[in-house]
JSON list of C-alpha atoms in Angstrom, two decimals:
[
{"chain": "A", "resi": 94, "resn": "MET", "atom": "CA", "xyz": [3.16, 5.52, 11.33]},
{"chain": "A", "resi": 95, "resn": "PRO", "atom": "CA", "xyz": [2.87, 7.37, 8.06]},
{"chain": "A", "resi": 96, "resn": "VAL", "atom": "CA", "xyz": [-0.30, 6.92, 6.03]},
{"chain": "A", "resi": 97, "resn": "PRO", "atom": "CA", "xyz": [0.46, 6.11, 2.37]},
{"chain": "A", "resi": 98, "resn": "GLU", "atom": "CA", "xyz": [-0.36, 9.04, 0.07]},
{"chain": "A", "resi": 99, "resn": "PHE", "atom": "CA", "xyz": [-2.94, 7.05, -1.90]},
{"chain": "A", "resi": 100, "resn": "VAL", "atom": "CA", "xyz": [-4.77, 6.13, 1.33]},
{"chain": "A", "resi": 101, "resn": "ALA", "atom": "CA", "xyz": [-4.77, 9.77, 2.42]},
{"chain": "A", "resi": 102, "resn": "ALA", "atom": "CA", "xyz": [-6.26, 10.69, -0.98]},
{"chain": "A", "resi": 103, "resn": "LEU", "atom": "CA", "xyz": [-8.96, 8.04, -0.58]},
{"chain": "A", "resi": 104, "resn": "ARG", "atom": "CA", "xyz": [-9.70, 9.30, 2.94]},
{"chain": "A", "resi": 105, "resn": "SER", "atom": "CA", "xyz": [-10.33, 12.79, 1.53]},
{"chain": "A", "resi": 106, "resn": "HIS", "atom": "CA", "xyz": [-13.29, 11.25, -0.32]},
{"chain": "A", "resi": 107, "resn": "VAL", "atom": "CA", "xyz": [-14.60, 8.61, 2.09]},
{"chain": "A", "resi": 108, "resn": "GLY", "atom": "CA", "xyz": [-13.70, 10.08, 5.47]},
{"chain": "A", "resi": 109, "resn": "HIS", "atom": "CA", "xyz": [-13.45, 7.46, 8.21]},
{"chain": "A", "resi": 110, "resn": "ASP", "atom": "CA", "xyz": [-15.54, 4.84, 6.32]},
{"chain": "A", "resi": 111, "resn": "LEU", "atom": "CA", "xyz": [-14.19, 1.32, 6.06]},
{"chain": "A", "resi": 112, "resn": "LEU", "atom": "CA", "xyz": [-11.50, 0.91, 3.39]},
{"chain": "A", "resi": 113, "resn": "TRP", "atom": "CA", "xyz": [-10.72, -2.52, 1.93]},
{"chain": "A", "resi": 114, "resn": "LEU", "atom": "CA", "xyz": [-6.96, -2.62, 1.30]},
{"chain": "A", "resi": 115, "resn": "PRO", "atom": "CA", "xyz": [-4.42, -5.15, 0.00]},
{"chain": "A", "resi": 116, "resn": "GLY", "atom": "CA", "xyz": [-1.85, -6.11, 2.61]},
{"chain": "A", "resi": 117, "resn": "VAL", "atom": "CA", "xyz": [1.19, -8.35, 2.66]},
{"chain": "A", "resi": 118, "resn": "SER", "atom": "CA", "xyz": [3.02, -10.05, 5.51]},
{"chain": "A", "resi": 119, "resn": "ALA", "atom": "CA", "xyz": [6.38, -11.81, 5.69]},
{"chain": "A", "resi": 120, "resn": "VAL", "atom": "CA", "xyz": [7.34, -14.85, 7.69]},
{"chain": "A", "resi": 121, "resn": "VAL", "atom": "CA", "xyz": [11.11, -14.53, 7.31]},
{"chain": "A", "resi": 122, "resn": "LEU", "atom": "CA", "xyz": [13.19, -17.56, 8.31]},
{"chain": "A", "resi": 123, "resn": "ASP", "atom": "CA", "xyz": [16.99, -17.42, 8.39]},
{"chain": "A", "resi": 124, "resn": "ASP", "atom": "CA", "xyz": [19.39, -20.33, 7.77]},
{"chain": "A", "resi": 125, "resn": "ASP", "atom": "CA", "xyz": [19.08, -21.32, 11.45]},
{"chain": "A", "resi": 126, "resn": "GLY", "atom": "CA", "xyz": [15.27, -21.45, 11.26]},
{"chain": "A", "resi": 127, "resn": "ARG", "atom": "CA", "xyz": [14.82, -18.25, 13.30]},
{"chain": "A", "resi": 128, "resn": "LEU", "atom": "CA", "xyz": [11.96, -15.84, 12.68]},
{"chain": "A", "resi": 129, "resn": "LEU", "atom": "CA", "xyz": [12.43, -12.13, 12.02]},
{"chain": "A", "resi": 130, "resn": "LEU", "atom": "CA", "xyz": [10.08, -10.04, 14.16]},
{"chain": "A", "resi": 131, "resn": "GLY", "atom": "CA", "xyz": [9.64, -6.35, 14.89]},
{"chain": "A", "resi": 132, "resn": "ARG", "atom": "CA", "xyz": [8.18, -4.68, 17.97]},
{"chain": "A", "resi": 133, "resn": "ARG", "atom": "CA", "xyz": [5.49, -2.39, 16.58]},
{"chain": "A", "resi": 134, "resn": "ALA", "atom": "CA", "xyz": [5.71, 1.29, 17.47]},
{"chain": "A", "resi": 135, "resn": "ASP", "atom": "CA", "xyz": [1.92, 1.72, 17.46]},
{"chain": "A", "resi": 136, "resn": "ASN", "atom": "CA", "xyz": [0.96, -0.97, 20.00]},
{"chain": "A", "resi": 137, "resn": "GLY", "atom": "CA", "xyz": [4.25, -2.27, 21.45]},
{"chain": "A", "resi": 138, "resn": "LEU", "atom": "CA", "xyz": [3.56, -5.86, 20.34]},
{"chain": "A", "resi": 139, "resn": "TRP", "atom": "CA", "xyz": [5.93, -8.10, 18.41]},
{"chain": "A", "resi": 140, "resn": "ALA", "atom": "CA", "xyz": [4.83, -8.98, 14.87]},
{"chain": "A", "resi": 141, "resn": "VAL", "atom": "CA", "xyz": [5.93, -10.28, 11.50]},
{"chain": "A", "resi": 142, "resn": "VAL", "atom": "CA", "xyz": [6.67, -7.53, 9.00]},
{"chain": "A", "resi": 143, "resn": "SER", "atom": "CA", "xyz": [3.56, -6.42, 7.16]},
{"chain": "A", "resi": 144, "resn": "GLY", "atom": "CA", "xyz": [2.39, -3.52, 5.07]},
{"chain": "A", "resi": 145, "resn": "ILE", "atom": "CA", "xyz": [0.06, -2.07, 2.49]},
{"chain": "A", "resi": 146, "resn": "LEU", "atom": "CA", "xyz": [0.73, -2.50, -1.21]},
{"chain": "A", "resi": 147, "resn": "GLU", "atom": "CA", "xyz": [1.05, 0.62, -3.34]},
{"chain": "A", "resi": 148, "resn": "PRO", "atom": "CA", "xyz": [-1.38, 0.86, -6.29]},
{"chain": "A", "resi": 149, "resn": "GLY", "atom": "CA", "xyz": [-0.21, -1.47, -9.06]},
{"chain": "A", "resi": 150, "resn": "GLU", "atom": "CA", "xyz": [2.60, -2.98, -6.95]},
{"chain": "A", "resi": 151, "resn": "ASP", "atom": "CA", "xyz": [3.21, -6.71, -7.30]},
{"chain": "A", "resi": 152, "resn": "PRO", "atom": "CA", "xyz": [2.71, -8.39, -3.90]},
{"chain": "A", "resi": 153, "resn": "ALA", "atom": "CA", "xyz": [6.12, -10.09, -3.62]},
{"chain": "A", "resi": 154, "resn": "VAL", "atom": "CA", "xyz": [7.92, -6.93, -4.73]},
{"chain": "A", "resi": 155, "resn": "GLY", "atom": "CA", "xyz": [5.96, -4.82, -2.26]},
{"chain": "A", "resi": 156, "resn": "LEU", "atom": "CA", "xyz": [6.66, -7.28, 0.54]},
{"chain": "A", "resi": 157, "resn": "ALA", "atom": "CA", "xyz": [10.41, -7.29, -0.11]},
{"chain": "A", "resi": 158, "resn": "ARG", "atom": "CA", "xyz": [10.27, -3.46, -0.06]},
{"chain": "A", "resi": 159, "resn": "GLU", "atom": "CA", "xyz": [8.40, -3.47, 3.27]},
{"chain": "A", "resi": 160, "resn": "VAL", "atom": "CA", "xyz": [10.86, -5.89, 4.92]},
{"chain": "A", "resi": 161, "resn": "LEU", "atom": "CA", "xyz": [13.86, -3.85, 3.75]},
{"chain": "A", "resi": 162, "resn": "GLU", "atom": "CA", "xyz": [12.28, -0.53, 4.80]},
{"chain": "A", "resi": 163, "resn": "GLU", "atom": "CA", "xyz": [11.33, -1.79, 8.26]},
{"chain": "A", "resi": 164, "resn": "THR", "atom": "CA", "xyz": [14.23, -4.10, 9.18]},
{"chain": "A", "resi": 165, "resn": "GLY", "atom": "CA", "xyz": [17.13, -3.42, 6.80]},
{"chain": "A", "resi": 166, "resn": "VAL", "atom": "CA", "xyz": [17.00, -7.08, 5.70]},
{"chain": "A", "resi": 167, "resn": "ASP", "atom": "CA", "xyz": [16.97, -7.79, 1.96]},
{"chain": "A", "resi": 168, "resn": "VAL", "atom": "CA", "xyz": [14.82, -10.89, 1.40]},
{"chain": "A", "resi": 169, "resn": "VAL", "atom": "CA", "xyz": [13.99, -13.44, -1.25]},
{"chain": "A", "resi": 170, "resn": "VAL", "atom": "CA", "xyz": [10.27, -14.13, -1.37]},
{"chain": "A", "resi": 171, "resn": "ASP", "atom": "CA", "xyz": [9.88, -17.89, -1.81]},
{"chain": "A", "resi": 172, "resn": "ALA", "atom": "CA", "xyz": [6.20, -18.81, -1.56]},
{"chain": "A", "resi": 173, "resn": "LEU", "atom": "CA", "xyz": [2.67, -17.64, -0.89]},
{"chain": "A", "resi": 174, "resn": "VAL", "atom": "CA", "xyz": [1.61, -19.56, 2.24]},
{"chain": "A", "resi": 175, "resn": "ALA", "atom": "CA", "xyz": [-1.73, -18.00, 3.21]},
{"chain": "A", "resi": 176, "resn": "VAL", "atom": "CA", "xyz": [-4.50, -15.74, 1.96]},
{"chain": "A", "resi": 177, "resn": "THR", "atom": "CA", "xyz": [-6.62, -14.35, 4.80]},
{"chain": "A", "resi": 178, "resn": "VAL", "atom": "CA", "xyz": [-8.86, -11.43, 5.73]},
{"chain": "A", "resi": 179, "resn": "THR", "atom": "CA", "xyz": [-8.30, -9.39, 8.87]},
{"chain": "A", "resi": 180, "resn": "SER", "atom": "CA", "xyz": [-11.00, -8.17, 11.17]},
{"chain": "A", "resi": 181, "resn": "PRO", "atom": "CA", "xyz": [-11.86, -4.50, 10.68]},
{"chain": "A", "resi": 182, "resn": "VAL", "atom": "CA", "xyz": [-9.36, -2.18, 12.37]},
{"chain": "A", "resi": 183, "resn": "GLU", "atom": "CA", "xyz": [-10.26, 1.19, 13.85]},
{"chain": "A", "resi": 184, "resn": "TYR", "atom": "CA", "xyz": [-7.38, 3.61, 14.31]},
{"chain": "A", "resi": 185, "resn": "GLU", "atom": "CA", "xyz": [-7.09, 6.33, 16.96]},
{"chain": "A", "resi": 186, "resn": "ASN", "atom": "CA", "xyz": [-8.21, 9.01, 14.48]},
{"chain": "A", "resi": 187, "resn": "GLY", "atom": "CA", "xyz": [-11.41, 7.06, 13.68]},
{"chain": "A", "resi": 188, "resn": "ASP", "atom": "CA", "xyz": [-10.27, 5.71, 10.31]},
{"chain": "A", "resi": 189, "resn": "ARG", "atom": "CA", "xyz": [-11.47, 2.15, 9.64]},
{"chain": "A", "resi": 190, "resn": "SER", "atom": "CA", "xyz": [-9.75, -0.41, 7.41]},
{"chain": "A", "resi": 191, "resn": "GLN", "atom": "CA", "xyz": [-9.89, -4.09, 6.65]},
{"chain": "A", "resi": 192, "resn": "TYR", "atom": "CA", "xyz": [-7.15, -6.00, 4.86]},
{"chain": "A", "resi": 193, "resn": "LEU", "atom": "CA", "xyz": [-6.86, -8.86, 2.42]},
{"chain": "A", "resi": 194, "resn": "ASP", "atom": "CA", "xyz": [-3.53, -10.28, 3.61]},
{"chain": "A", "resi": 195, "resn": "LEU", "atom": "CA", "xyz": [-1.19, -12.26, 1.39]},
{"chain": "A", "resi": 196, "resn": "CYS", "atom": "CA", "xyz": [1.32, -14.02, 3.64]},
{"chain": "A", "resi": 197, "resn": "PHE", "atom": "CA", "xyz": [4.62, -15.09, 2.12]},
{"chain": "A", "resi": 198, "resn": "LEU", "atom": "CA", "xyz": [7.50, -17.25, 3.32]},
{"chain": "A", "resi": 199, "resn": "CYS", "atom": "CA", "xyz": [10.78, -15.39, 2.85]},
{"chain": "A", "resi": 200, "resn": "ARG", "atom": "CA", "xyz": [14.48, -15.83, 3.58]},
{"chain": "A", "resi": 201, "resn": "PRO", "atom": "CA", "xyz": [17.32, -13.34, 3.88]},
{"chain": "A", "resi": 202, "resn": "ALA", "atom": "CA", "xyz": [19.11, -12.77, 0.56]},
{"chain": "A", "resi": 203, "resn": "SER", "atom": "CA", "xyz": [22.43, -13.47, 2.31]},
{"chain": "A", "resi": 204, "resn": "PRO", "atom": "CA", "xyz": [23.90, -14.15, 5.76]},
{"chain": "A", "resi": 205, "resn": "ALA", "atom": "CA", "xyz": [25.23, -10.58, 5.76]},
{"chain": "A", "resi": 206, "resn": "SER", "atom": "CA", "xyz": [21.75, -9.23, 5.11]},
{"chain": "A", "resi": 207, "resn": "ALA", "atom": "CA", "xyz": [20.35, -11.31, 7.97]},
{"chain": "A", "resi": 208, "resn": "ALA", "atom": "CA", "xyz": [23.10, -10.04, 10.28]},
{"chain": "A", "resi": 209, "resn": "GLY", "atom": "CA", "xyz": [22.13, -6.47, 9.41]},
{"chain": "A", "resi": 210, "resn": "ALA", "atom": "CA", "xyz": [18.65, -6.72, 10.94]},
{"chain": "A", "resi": 211, "resn": "ARG", "atom": "CA", "xyz": [17.86, -3.44, 12.69]},
{"chain": "A", "resi": 212, "resn": "VAL", "atom": "CA", "xyz": [15.15, -0.87, 13.25]},
{"chain": "A", "resi": 213, "resn": "ALA", "atom": "CA", "xyz": [15.18, 0.88, 9.88]},
{"chain": "A", "resi": 214, "resn": "ASP", "atom": "CA", "xyz": [12.15, 3.20, 10.13]},
{"chain": "A", "resi": 215, "resn": "ASP", "atom": "CA", "xyz": [9.67, 4.58, 12.65]},
{"chain": "A", "resi": 216, "resn": "GLU", "atom": "CA", "xyz": [7.25, 1.63, 12.46]},
{"chain": "A", "resi": 217, "resn": "SER", "atom": "CA", "xyz": [9.24, -0.52, 14.90]},
{"chain": "A", "resi": 218, "resn": "THR", "atom": "CA", "xyz": [11.05, 0.05, 18.18]},
{"chain": "A", "resi": 219, "resn": "ALA", "atom": "CA", "xyz": [13.03, -3.21, 18.02]},
{"chain": "A", "resi": 220, "resn": "VAL", "atom": "CA", "xyz": [13.90, -5.90, 15.48]},
{"chain": "A", "resi": 221, "resn": "ALA", "atom": "CA", "xyz": [15.22, -9.36, 16.39]},
{"chain": "A", "resi": 222, "resn": "TRP", "atom": "CA", "xyz": [15.49, -13.01, 15.36]},
{"chain": "A", "resi": 223, "resn": "PHE", "atom": "CA", "xyz": [13.66, -15.65, 17.43]},
{"chain": "A", "resi": 224, "resn": "ALA", "atom": "CA", "xyz": [13.53, -19.43, 17.44]},
{"chain": "A", "resi": 225, "resn": "PRO", "atom": "CA", "xyz": [9.97, -20.55, 16.56]},
{"chain": "A", "resi": 226, "resn": "ASP", "atom": "CA", "xyz": [9.56, -22.13, 20.00]},
{"chain": "A", "resi": 227, "resn": "ASP", "atom": "CA", "xyz": [10.87, -19.00, 21.76]},
{"chain": "A", "resi": 228, "resn": "VAL", "atom": "CA", "xyz": [8.81, -16.15, 20.26]},
{"chain": "A", "resi": 229, "resn": "PRO", "atom": "CA", "xyz": [7.84, -13.36, 22.65]},
{"chain": "A", "resi": 230, "resn": "GLU", "atom": "CA", "xyz": [4.61, -13.82, 24.60]},
{"chain": "A", "resi": 231, "resn": "ASP", "atom": "CA", "xyz": [3.44, -10.42, 23.41]},
{"chain": "A", "resi": 232, "resn": "LEU", "atom": "CA", "xyz": [3.26, -11.51, 19.77]},
{"chain": "A", "resi": 233, "resn": "THR", "atom": "CA", "xyz": [0.20, -10.32, 17.86]},
{"chain": "A", "resi": 234, "resn": "ARG", "atom": "CA", "xyz": [-2.46, -12.97, 17.32]},
{"chain": "A", "resi": 235, "resn": "SER", "atom": "CA", "xyz": [-2.37, -12.41, 13.57]},
{"chain": "A", "resi": 236, "resn": "SER", "atom": "CA", "xyz": [1.40, -12.95, 13.52]},
{"chain": "A", "resi": 237, "resn": "SER", "atom": "CA", "xyz": [1.05, -16.17, 15.46]},
{"chain": "A", "resi": 238, "resn": "GLU", "atom": "CA", "xyz": [-1.49, -17.36, 12.89]},
{"chain": "A", "resi": 239, "resn": "ARG", "atom": "CA", "xyz": [0.71, -16.32, 9.96]},
{"chain": "A", "resi": 240, "resn": "ILE", "atom": "CA", "xyz": [3.73, -18.08, 11.44]},
{"chain": "A", "resi": 241, "resn": "GLY", "atom": "CA", "xyz": [1.58, -21.19, 11.95]},
{"chain": "A", "resi": 242, "resn": "HIS", "atom": "CA", "xyz": [0.48, -21.11, 8.31]},
{"chain": "A", "resi": 243, "resn": "ALA", "atom": "CA", "xyz": [4.08, -20.75, 7.09]},
{"chain": "A", "resi": 244, "resn": "LEU", "atom": "CA", "xyz": [5.50, -23.47, 9.32]},
{"chain": "A", "resi": 245, "resn": "GLY", "atom": "CA", "xyz": [2.59, -25.75, 8.41]},
{"chain": "A", "resi": 246, "resn": "TRP", "atom": "CA", "xyz": [3.25, -25.12, 4.73]},
{"chain": "A", "resi": 247, "resn": "LEU", "atom": "CA", "xyz": [6.92, -26.04, 5.25]},
{"chain": "A", "resi": 248, "resn": "ALA", "atom": "CA", "xyz": [6.08, -29.16, 7.27]},
{"chain": "A", "resi": 249, "resn": "ALA", "atom": "CA", "xyz": [3.75, -30.32, 4.50]},
{"chain": "A", "resi": 250, "resn": "GLY", "atom": "CA", "xyz": [6.55, -29.97, 1.98]},
{"chain": "A", "resi": 251, "resn": "SER", "atom": "CA", "xyz": [4.90, -27.01, 0.25]},
{"chain": "A", "resi": 252, "resn": "GLY", "atom": "CA", "xyz": [1.57, -27.25, -1.56]},
{"chain": "A", "resi": 253, "resn": "ALA", "atom": "CA", "xyz": [-1.32, -24.85, -1.79]},
{"chain": "A", "resi": 254, "resn": "PRO", "atom": "CA", "xyz": [-1.49, -21.83, 0.48]},
{"chain": "A", "resi": 255, "resn": "TYR", "atom": "CA", "xyz": [-3.91, -21.76, 3.41]},
{"chain": "A", "resi": 256, "resn": "PHE", "atom": "CA", "xyz": [-7.23, -20.07, 2.73]},
{"chain": "A", "resi": 257, "resn": "VAL", "atom": "CA", "xyz": [-10.73, -20.31, 4.18]},
{"chain": "A", "resi": 258, "resn": "ARG", "atom": "CA", "xyz": [-12.93, -22.61, 2.11]}
]
């Protein structure tokens, strides 16, 4: 997966040291209540769409960009449902990062957009819609948690996003 240019520039100064980065993730539900998931190219696991924000990028705008780039689905970002922190991640090249994740509930902008779900870049090997009770067993733990936060937010009739107190 390509490293954003601004992260590569930071790495030229800090090497493999831990970087704290802003991330976004999308729990996308279609009109039938199905979840949009992608099979990640880096680890082969299914996951919600996620990504790193560009410097100065508004989170919802960046998330809609990520979903479109990765799946070809144009989305409407409806609500912030969780604010969490990931565990530190160490990549194969030794780089270390940790993410502040803003998880949003989204929906396709149209039925045609939802029908156009596909692998749209090199970050995924498959893209598909799944019923919430029929997600793949090889779903990332973080995606399972994010889906739980979004569905819990919906079941509660909205309200404040999840965060650790």
